[in-house]
Amino acid sequence: MYVLVANRIYYVDGVNGDNANGGTSWGDAFATIGKALSVAGDYDLVLVADATYSDKNLQFGGKKIYLRGVDHNNAGQRPVIDCRSSGRAFYFNSGEKRDCVIDNFTIKNGSSDLGGAIRCENSSSPSIINCTISNSRALYGGAICCKSSSPSIVNCTFDDNRVDLYGGAIFCDNSSNPSIVNCTFSGNSASLSAGAIWCDNSSSPTVTDCTFSSNTADNYYGGAIFCQNSSNPTLSDCIFNDNTANWHGGAIYCDGGSLTLTNCIFSGNSAANYNGGAIYCNSSSPTVTNCAFSDNSAADFGGAIYCCSGSPSIVNCEFSTNSANESGGAIYCDSSSPKVRSCTFSGNSACYYGGAICCRSSNPTVTNCVFSGNTSNNDGGAVYCCDSSNLTMTNCTFSGNSAKNFFGGAIECYNSSSAALNNSILWGNSAGGGGDEVYPADSGSSCTLNHCCVDSAGYGGSGTIDESNCVHDDPRFVDAAGGDYHLQDTSPCIDAGDNSLVPSGVDKDLDGNPRIVNGTVDIGAYEHQP
């Protein structure tokens, strides 16, 4: 709760004030912030004039004080607390709540082991609004350290903060659950992990309308955000661009938690030497909804997302022009069971396997998706499954994908792996070595096609290909060359699917229109609308 009606008002002016004054007006202003905090009480307002202050370790002492910076001396300016690389600006340790407020300050050059600029502990959860924190240093939490505390952080900017260990901007530990709204994190860095925000030991911040750009984890994980040990952050309407991790998770690294992402954009993030250009998930099951991934890259696997030993849900997302120097241009799954629904994969690439998706010892379920223009230099232009993977794809469309040098223009299965393709279109894909559409490479691998539209001339491989009630005619897309894979009125795919193959709960097509029209489901990702 913010103070709306002040009990008393105190004034601070670092240019013209004097601590011998009473602080009751600008003409009677104190010289330091610390003096005002020492005399203010509950629901008092402290107005701080634009000037540079050197106060350190300022404490509210549990009092409900609203501390507000104003442009008293120069229009458009605000007060600056310069810690001069020695100490932090604020220390909250008396159980402060949201009605303890810091508003409209610049804090710079902080330096402390825990929280270079601000430290919150002992269930202290103040409100920090309209502030800029820059060039501050710490071991943990370059700008803010939260231990068993949940501050509200609104309309703030964090830039060029750095830690020797974890959390370039914010460190959250021991069930800290800050609310972070409309903030910008830019150019923050961690020597080890979490260039911007670290979440540990059941810490689950809520992050809304924030931008993370050019943050780095210099040596390990999570260019922007790192979460582990039952930490479950919720992020919505956020932008992640040009963040970098030296190892895994160019933007986000999640280990053993359940990350929730909604309406987020990931662009140009990079795992410089390993996996997960945008997101790396280990033993976790994130929920990713309505997100866009473009131009993210991984030196090894998973240009956008890398999943290991988890069951992520990925719904209504776009993956375009992501790349992996090894495999899985958009998504790489290792011992995982992702559910991917109503997504588009276009122009993603991998040097070796799976231009869009690569699965190892995994059981993905993919529904209502379009794969177009994805490429691998070797095998599986769109999808590659290996090492006892079992892929199920329903109402998907594959067109214009390419395995440039080897096999499986749309899909390849290798080493005792299987693909069940239901109500799907595979047409116009290419492979340099054969199997333009599907390629079960070995005798232990198989592809089963039920009610699909497929060019049977594109079958290849030494494994088993079984088909039932398939169509072998041109699907008649509206404009395949222009990327429009809706069906023309004369398409043989209309009302040619099998309703029983549509997964339970799937009642919309990729456009959000009814999945079944005229009583029988169409083949492909889009239901024809008469």
GROMACS .gro file of C-alpha atoms in nm, residues 138-464:
model
  327
  138ALA     CA    1   2.809  -0.758  -0.520
  139LEU     CA    2   2.875  -1.127  -0.477
  140TYR     CA    3   2.499  -1.193  -0.488
  141GLY     CA    4   2.249  -0.949  -0.635
  142GLY     CA    5   2.433  -0.666  -0.805
  143ALA     CA    6   2.142  -0.428  -0.745
  144ILE     CA    7   1.906  -0.602  -0.500
  145CYS     CA    8   1.939  -0.906  -0.273
  146CYS     CA    9   1.619  -1.066  -0.139
  147LYS     CA   10   1.636  -1.332   0.132
  148SER     CA   11   1.298  -1.445   0.265
  149SER     CA   12   1.161  -1.117   0.131
  150SER     CA   13   0.923  -1.015  -0.146
  151PRO     CA   14   0.956  -0.651  -0.245
  152SER     CA   15   0.738  -0.484  -0.507
  153ILE     CA   16   0.961  -0.347  -0.784
  154VAL     CA   17   0.778  -0.128  -1.036
  155ASN     CA   18   0.890   0.095  -1.325
  156CYS     CA   19   1.258   0.050  -1.248
  157THR     CA   20   1.568   0.031  -1.465
  158PHE     CA   21   1.863  -0.195  -1.389
  159ASP     CA   22   2.170  -0.140  -1.602
  160ASP     CA   23   2.535  -0.233  -1.585
  161ASN     CA   24   2.513  -0.407  -1.248
  162ARG     CA   25   2.746  -0.701  -1.187
  163VAL     CA   26   2.811  -0.986  -0.946
  164ASP     CA   27   3.105  -1.213  -0.891
  165LEU     CA   28   2.868  -1.505  -0.835
  166TYR     CA   29   2.489  -1.503  -0.899
  167GLY     CA   30   2.219  -1.254  -0.996
  168GLY     CA   31   2.362  -0.961  -1.188
  169ALA     CA   32   2.065  -0.740  -1.098
  170ILE     CA   33   1.846  -0.927  -0.845
  171PHE     CA   34   1.914  -1.228  -0.619
  172CYS     CA   35   1.613  -1.414  -0.473
  173ASP     CA   36   1.665  -1.683  -0.208
  174ASN     CA   37   1.474  -1.864   0.068
  175SER     CA   38   1.116  -1.826  -0.054
  176SER     CA   39   1.152  -1.473  -0.185
  177ASN     CA   40   0.867  -1.386  -0.422
  178PRO     CA   41   0.911  -1.030  -0.547
  179SER     CA   42   0.664  -0.870  -0.786
  180ILE     CA   43   0.857  -0.709  -1.072
  181VAL     CA   44   0.650  -0.495  -1.309
  182ASN     CA   45   0.741  -0.277  -1.608
  183CYS     CA   46   1.114  -0.288  -1.545
  184THR     CA   47   1.411  -0.286  -1.781
  185PHE     CA   48   1.720  -0.500  -1.729
  186SER     CA   49   2.004  -0.407  -1.961
  187GLY     CA   50   2.373  -0.490  -1.965
  188ASN     CA   51   2.377  -0.666  -1.629
  189SER     CA   52   2.617  -0.955  -1.581
  190ALA     CA   53   2.714  -1.240  -1.354
  191SER     CA   54   3.056  -1.394  -1.347
  192LEU     CA   55   2.889  -1.733  -1.294
  193SER     CA   56   2.510  -1.752  -1.357
  194ALA     CA   57   2.196  -1.535  -1.389
  195GLY     CA   58   2.292  -1.215  -1.567
  196ALA     CA   59   1.976  -1.041  -1.440
  197ILE     CA   60   1.770  -1.246  -1.188
  198TRP     CA   61   1.861  -1.549  -0.974
  199CYS     CA   62   1.584  -1.757  -0.811
  200ASP     CA   63   1.673  -2.028  -0.557
  201ASN     CA   64   1.519  -2.233  -0.277
  202SER     CA   65   1.148  -2.196  -0.355
  203SER     CA   66   1.172  -1.838  -0.475
  204SER     CA   67   0.907  -1.759  -0.735
  205PRO     CA   68   0.901  -1.399  -0.855
  206THR     CA   69   0.619  -1.268  -1.070
  207VAL     CA   70   0.764  -1.071  -1.361
  208THR     CA   71   0.532  -0.867  -1.584
  209ASP     CA   72   0.588  -0.627  -1.876
  210CYS     CA   73   0.966  -0.632  -1.838
  211THR     CA   74   1.246  -0.611  -2.093
  212PHE     CA   75   1.572  -0.804  -2.063
  213SER     CA   76   1.840  -0.705  -2.311
  214SER     CA   77   2.212  -0.778  -2.342
  215ASN     CA   78   2.247  -0.942  -2.002
  216THR     CA   79   2.516  -1.209  -1.968
  217ALA     CA   80   2.615  -1.509  -1.762
  218ASP     CA   81   2.986  -1.497  -1.829
  219ASN     CA   82   3.077  -1.853  -1.739
  220TYR     CA   83   2.770  -2.069  -1.689
  221TYR     CA   84   2.390  -2.053  -1.703
  222GLY     CA   85   2.101  -1.816  -1.763
  223GLY     CA   86   2.195  -1.501  -1.951
  224ALA     CA   87   1.893  -1.324  -1.800
  225ILE     CA   88   1.722  -1.556  -1.548
  226PHE     CA   89   1.826  -1.866  -1.352
  227CYS     CA   90   1.586  -2.069  -1.135
  228GLN     CA   91   1.643  -2.389  -0.937
  229ASN     CA   92   1.537  -2.589  -0.631
  230SER     CA   93   1.158  -2.565  -0.660
  231SER     CA   94   1.162  -2.205  -0.775
  232ASN     CA   95   0.870  -2.135  -1.008
  233PRO     CA   96   0.883  -1.786  -1.156
  234THR     CA   97   0.588  -1.657  -1.358
  235LEU     CA   98   0.670  -1.428  -1.649
  236SER     CA   99   0.419  -1.255  -1.874
  237ASP     CA  100   0.440  -0.994  -2.150
  238CYS     CA  101   0.819  -0.981  -2.127
  239ILE     CA  102   1.082  -0.928  -2.396
  240PHE     CA  103   1.417  -1.107  -2.398
  241ASN     CA  104   1.662  -0.994  -2.662
  242ASP     CA  105   2.035  -1.044  -2.712
  243ASN     CA  106   2.101  -1.211  -2.378
  244THR     CA  107   2.391  -1.458  -2.362
  245ALA     CA  108   2.499  -1.748  -2.146
  246ASN     CA  109   2.841  -1.899  -2.194
  247TRP     CA  110   2.699  -2.246  -2.129
  248HIS     CA  111   2.325  -2.317  -2.116
  249GLY     CA  112   2.014  -2.101  -2.144
  250GLY     CA  113   2.089  -1.782  -2.333
  251ALA     CA  114   1.789  -1.610  -2.174
  252ILE     CA  115   1.656  -1.852  -1.910
  253TYR     CA  116   1.790  -2.158  -1.728
  254CYS     CA  117   1.544  -2.363  -1.523
  255ASP     CA  118   1.651  -2.659  -1.309
  256GLY     CA  119   1.390  -2.847  -1.109
  257GLY     CA  120   1.115  -2.586  -1.121
  258SER     CA  121   0.799  -2.515  -1.318
  259LEU     CA  122   0.854  -2.192  -1.505
  260THR     CA  123   0.544  -2.025  -1.654
  261LEU     CA  124   0.586  -1.803  -1.960
  262THR     CA  125   0.297  -1.620  -2.129
  263ASN     CA  126   0.300  -1.366  -2.414
  264CYS     CA  127   0.678  -1.332  -2.414
  265ILE     CA  128   0.917  -1.257  -2.700
  266PHE     CA  129   1.263  -1.413  -2.730
  267SER     CA  130   1.491  -1.275  -2.999
  268GLY     CA  131   1.863  -1.299  -3.062
  269ASN     CA  132   1.950  -1.482  -2.741
  270SER     CA  133   2.246  -1.718  -2.743
  271ALA     CA  134   2.395  -2.015  -2.563
  272ALA     CA  135   2.746  -1.933  -2.673
  273ASN     CA  136   2.906  -2.273  -2.618
  274TYR     CA  137   2.634  -2.524  -2.535
  275ASN     CA  138   2.256  -2.567  -2.529
  276GLY     CA  139   1.928  -2.377  -2.524
  277GLY     CA  140   1.967  -2.049  -2.711
  278ALA     CA  141   1.665  -1.898  -2.536
  279ILE     CA  142   1.560  -2.150  -2.268
  280TYR     CA  143   1.726  -2.450  -2.104
  281CYS     CA  144   1.507  -2.676  -1.888
  282ASN     CA  145   1.649  -2.958  -1.677
  283SER     CA  146   1.419  -3.184  -1.476
  284SER     CA  147   1.149  -2.922  -1.508
  285SER     CA  148   0.816  -2.887  -1.685
  286PRO     CA  149   0.767  -2.527  -1.792
  287THR     CA  150   0.445  -2.395  -1.942
  288VAL     CA  151   0.513  -2.176  -2.246
  289THR     CA  152   0.208  -2.008  -2.402
  290ASN     CA  153   0.166  -1.746  -2.676
  291CYS     CA  154   0.539  -1.682  -2.705
  292ALA     CA  155   0.753  -1.596  -3.007
  293PHE     CA  156   1.107  -1.723  -3.060
  294SER     CA  157   1.320  -1.581  -3.340
  295ASP     CA  158   1.689  -1.570  -3.426
  296ASN     CA  159   1.798  -1.747  -3.109
  297SER     CA  160   2.101  -1.973  -3.137
  298ALA     CA  161   2.285  -2.251  -2.959
  299ALA     CA  162   2.639  -2.367  -3.021
  300ASP     CA  163   2.521  -2.725  -2.969
  301PHE     CA  164   2.157  -2.828  -2.920
  302GLY     CA  165   1.824  -2.646  -2.909
  303GLY     CA  166   1.841  -2.313  -3.088
  304ALA     CA  167   1.538  -2.186  -2.894
  305ILE     CA  168   1.454  -2.447  -2.627
  306TYR     CA  169   1.645  -2.740  -2.477
  307CYS     CA  170   1.449  -2.984  -2.258
  308CYS     CA  171   1.611  -3.257  -2.051
  309SER     CA  172   1.410  -3.498  -1.834
  310GLY     CA  173   1.095  -3.289  -1.831
  311SER     CA  174   0.746  -3.252  -1.972
  312PRO     CA  175   0.710  -2.896  -2.098
  313SER     CA  176   0.385  -2.764  -2.242
  314ILE     CA  177   0.438  -2.539  -2.545
  315VAL     CA  178   0.118  -2.387  -2.685
  316ASN     CA  179   0.040  -2.119  -2.947
  317CYS     CA  180   0.404  -2.029  -3.003
  318GLU     CA  181   0.599  -1.920  -3.308
  319PHE     CA  182   0.950  -2.045  -3.382
  320SER     CA  183   1.128  -1.874  -3.670
  321THR     CA  184   1.489  -1.863  -3.790
  322ASN     CA  185   1.635  -2.016  -3.475
  323SER     CA  186   1.950  -2.222  -3.521
  324ALA     CA  187   2.164  -2.489  -3.360
  325ASN     CA  188   2.516  -2.571  -3.466
  326GLU     CA  189   2.445  -2.933  -3.376
  327SER     CA  190   2.081  -3.045  -3.361
  328GLY     CA  191   1.731  -2.918  -3.291
  329GLY     CA  192   1.716  -2.580  -3.463
  330ALA     CA  193   1.414  -2.476  -3.256
  331ILE     CA  194   1.364  -2.747  -2.990
  332TYR     CA  195   1.584  -3.029  -2.862
  333CYS     CA  196   1.433  -3.293  -2.633
  334ASP     CA  197   1.643  -3.536  -2.431
  335SER     CA  198   1.456  -3.794  -2.224
  336SER     CA  199   1.154  -3.564  -2.225
  337SER     CA  200   0.785  -3.573  -2.310
  338PRO     CA  201   0.691  -3.228  -2.435
  339LYS     CA  202   0.341  -3.142  -2.551
  340VAL     CA  203   0.352  -2.900  -2.842
  341ARG     CA  204   0.023  -2.763  -2.972
  342SER     CA  205  -0.082  -2.495  -3.222
  343CYS     CA  206   0.270  -2.377  -3.300
  344THR     CA  207   0.444  -2.272  -3.620
  345PHE     CA  208   0.801  -2.364  -3.708
  346SER     CA  209   0.948  -2.175  -4.003
  347GLY     CA  210   1.300  -2.121  -4.128
  348ASN     CA  211   1.474  -2.291  -3.836
  349SER     CA  212   1.799  -2.474  -3.902
  350ALA     CA  213   2.040  -2.728  -3.760
  351CYS     CA  214   2.379  -2.827  -3.891
  352TYR     CA  215   2.321  -3.194  -3.819
  353TYR     CA  216   1.979  -3.327  -3.715
  354GLY     CA  217   1.629  -3.185  -3.686
  355GLY     CA  218   1.594  -2.844  -3.846
  356ALA     CA  219   1.298  -2.768  -3.618
  357ILE     CA  220   1.282  -3.046  -3.357
  358CYS     CA  221   1.528  -3.315  -3.252
  359CYS     CA  222   1.422  -3.583  -3.003
  360ARG     CA  223   1.651  -3.824  -2.823
  361SER     CA  224   1.494  -4.092  -2.602
  362SER     CA  225   1.185  -3.873  -2.587
  363ASN     CA  226   0.811  -3.902  -2.641
  364PRO     CA  227   0.681  -3.573  -2.777
  365THR     CA  228   0.317  -3.513  -2.868
  366VAL     CA  229   0.270  -3.251  -3.140
  367THR     CA  230  -0.073  -3.127  -3.251
  368ASN     CA  231  -0.203  -2.857  -3.489
  369CYS     CA  232   0.144  -2.740  -3.595
  370VAL     CA  233   0.292  -2.619  -3.923
  371PHE     CA  234   0.652  -2.694  -4.023
  372SER     CA  235   0.775  -2.499  -4.324
  373GLY     CA  236   1.113  -2.403  -4.462
  374ASN     CA  237   1.313  -2.572  -4.188
  375THR     CA  238   1.647  -2.723  -4.284
  376SER     CA  239   1.916  -2.956  -4.158
  377ASN     CA  240   2.242  -3.013  -4.333
  378ASN     CA  241   2.220  -3.383  -4.254
  379ASP     CA  242   1.899  -3.562  -4.151
  380GLY     CA  243   1.545  -3.469  -4.056
  381GLY     CA  244   1.474  -3.139  -4.228
  382ALA     CA  245   1.190  -3.066  -3.986
  383VAL     CA  246   1.195  -3.344  -3.725
  384TYR     CA  247   1.454  -3.604  -3.624
  385CYS     CA  248   1.385  -3.877  -3.367
  386CYS     CA  249   1.649  -4.113  -3.236
  387ASP     CA  250   1.740  -4.356  -2.959
  388SER     CA  251   1.399  -4.511  -2.885
  389SER     CA  252   1.196  -4.195  -2.924
  390ASN     CA  253   0.823  -4.226  -2.985
  391LEU     CA  254   0.673  -3.929  -3.166
  392THR     CA  255   0.299  -3.867  -3.207
  393MET     CA  256   0.191  -3.593  -3.448
  394THR     CA  257  -0.172  -3.510  -3.520
  395ASN     CA  258  -0.316  -3.256  -3.764
  396CYS     CA  259   0.023  -3.118  -3.858
  397THR     CA  260   0.139  -2.977  -4.190
  398PHE     CA  261   0.490  -3.026  -4.333
  399SER     CA  262   0.591  -2.842  -4.650
  400GLY     CA  263   0.912  -2.700  -4.791
  401ASN     CA  264   1.141  -2.857  -4.532
  402SER     CA  265   1.478  -2.994  -4.639
  403ALA     CA  266   1.744  -3.238  -4.526
  404LYS     CA  267   2.008  -3.100  -4.755
  405ASN     CA  268   2.265  -3.376  -4.772
  406PHE     CA  269   2.107  -3.691  -4.636
  407PHE     CA  270   1.765  -3.827  -4.540
  408GLY     CA  271   1.418  -3.740  -4.419
  409GLY     CA  272   1.310  -3.408  -4.566
  410ALA     CA  273   1.019  -3.385  -4.324
  411ILE     CA  274   1.083  -3.661  -4.066
  412GLU     CA  275   1.351  -3.917  -3.993
  413CYS     CA  276   1.338  -4.189  -3.727
  414TYR     CA  277   1.661  -4.360  -3.624
  415ASN     CA  278   1.779  -4.626  -3.382
  416SER     CA  279   1.455  -4.795  -3.276
  417SER     CA  280   1.241  -4.483  -3.292
  418SER     CA  281   0.886  -4.444  -3.418
  419ALA     CA  282   0.659  -4.173  -3.552
  420ALA     CA  283   0.279  -4.198  -3.553
  421LEU     CA  284   0.141  -3.942  -3.797
  422ASN     CA  285  -0.233  -3.877  -3.783
  423ASN     CA  286  -0.448  -3.647  -3.999
  424SER     CA  287  -0.130  -3.478  -4.121
  425ILE     CA  288   0.001  -3.340  -4.450
  426LEU     CA  289   0.354  -3.416  -4.572
  427TRP     CA  290   0.403  -3.264  -4.914
  428GLY     CA  291   0.675  -3.079  -5.101
  429ASN     CA  292   0.964  -3.160  -4.867
  430SER     CA  293   1.307  -3.266  -4.993
  431ALA     CA  294   1.610  -3.470  -4.893
  432GLY     CA  295   1.942  -3.490  -5.072
  433GLY     CA  296   1.984  -3.862  -5.004
  434GLY     CA  297   1.622  -3.979  -5.026
  435GLY     CA  298   1.308  -4.002  -4.820
  436ASP     CA  299   1.172  -3.660  -4.901
  437GLU     CA  300   0.876  -3.706  -4.667
  438VAL     CA  301   0.951  -3.981  -4.413
  439TYR     CA  302   1.259  -4.192  -4.352
  440PRO     CA  303   1.268  -4.469  -4.090
  441ALA     CA  304   1.640  -4.530  -4.117
  442ASP     CA  305   1.686  -4.875  -3.961
  443SER     CA  306   1.493  -5.198  -3.918
  444GLY     CA  307   1.399  -5.108  -3.562
  445SER     CA  308   1.240  -4.778  -3.662
  446SER     CA  309   0.898  -4.712  -3.810
  447CYS     CA  310   0.658  -4.451  -3.940
  448THR     CA  311   0.284  -4.507  -3.924
  449LEU     CA  312   0.058  -4.276  -4.123
  450ASN     CA  313  -0.315  -4.268  -4.050
  451HIS     CA  314  -0.548  -4.054  -4.263
  452CYS     CA  315  -0.257  -3.847  -4.393
  453CYS     CA  316  -0.199  -3.663  -4.718
  454VAL     CA  317   0.148  -3.768  -4.826
  455ASP     CA  318   0.354  -3.797  -5.139
  456SER     CA  319   0.435  -4.170  -5.126
  457ALA     CA  320   0.721  -4.113  -5.369
  458GLY     CA  321   0.890  -3.950  -5.071
  459TYR     CA  322   0.907  -4.271  -4.866
  460GLY     CA  323   1.253  -4.407  -4.788
  461GLY     CA  324   1.466  -4.595  -4.539
  462SER     CA  325   1.503  -4.957  -4.429
  463GLY     CA  326   1.249  -4.938  -4.147
  464THR     CA  327   0.876  -5.000  -4.157
   0.00000   0.00000   0.00000
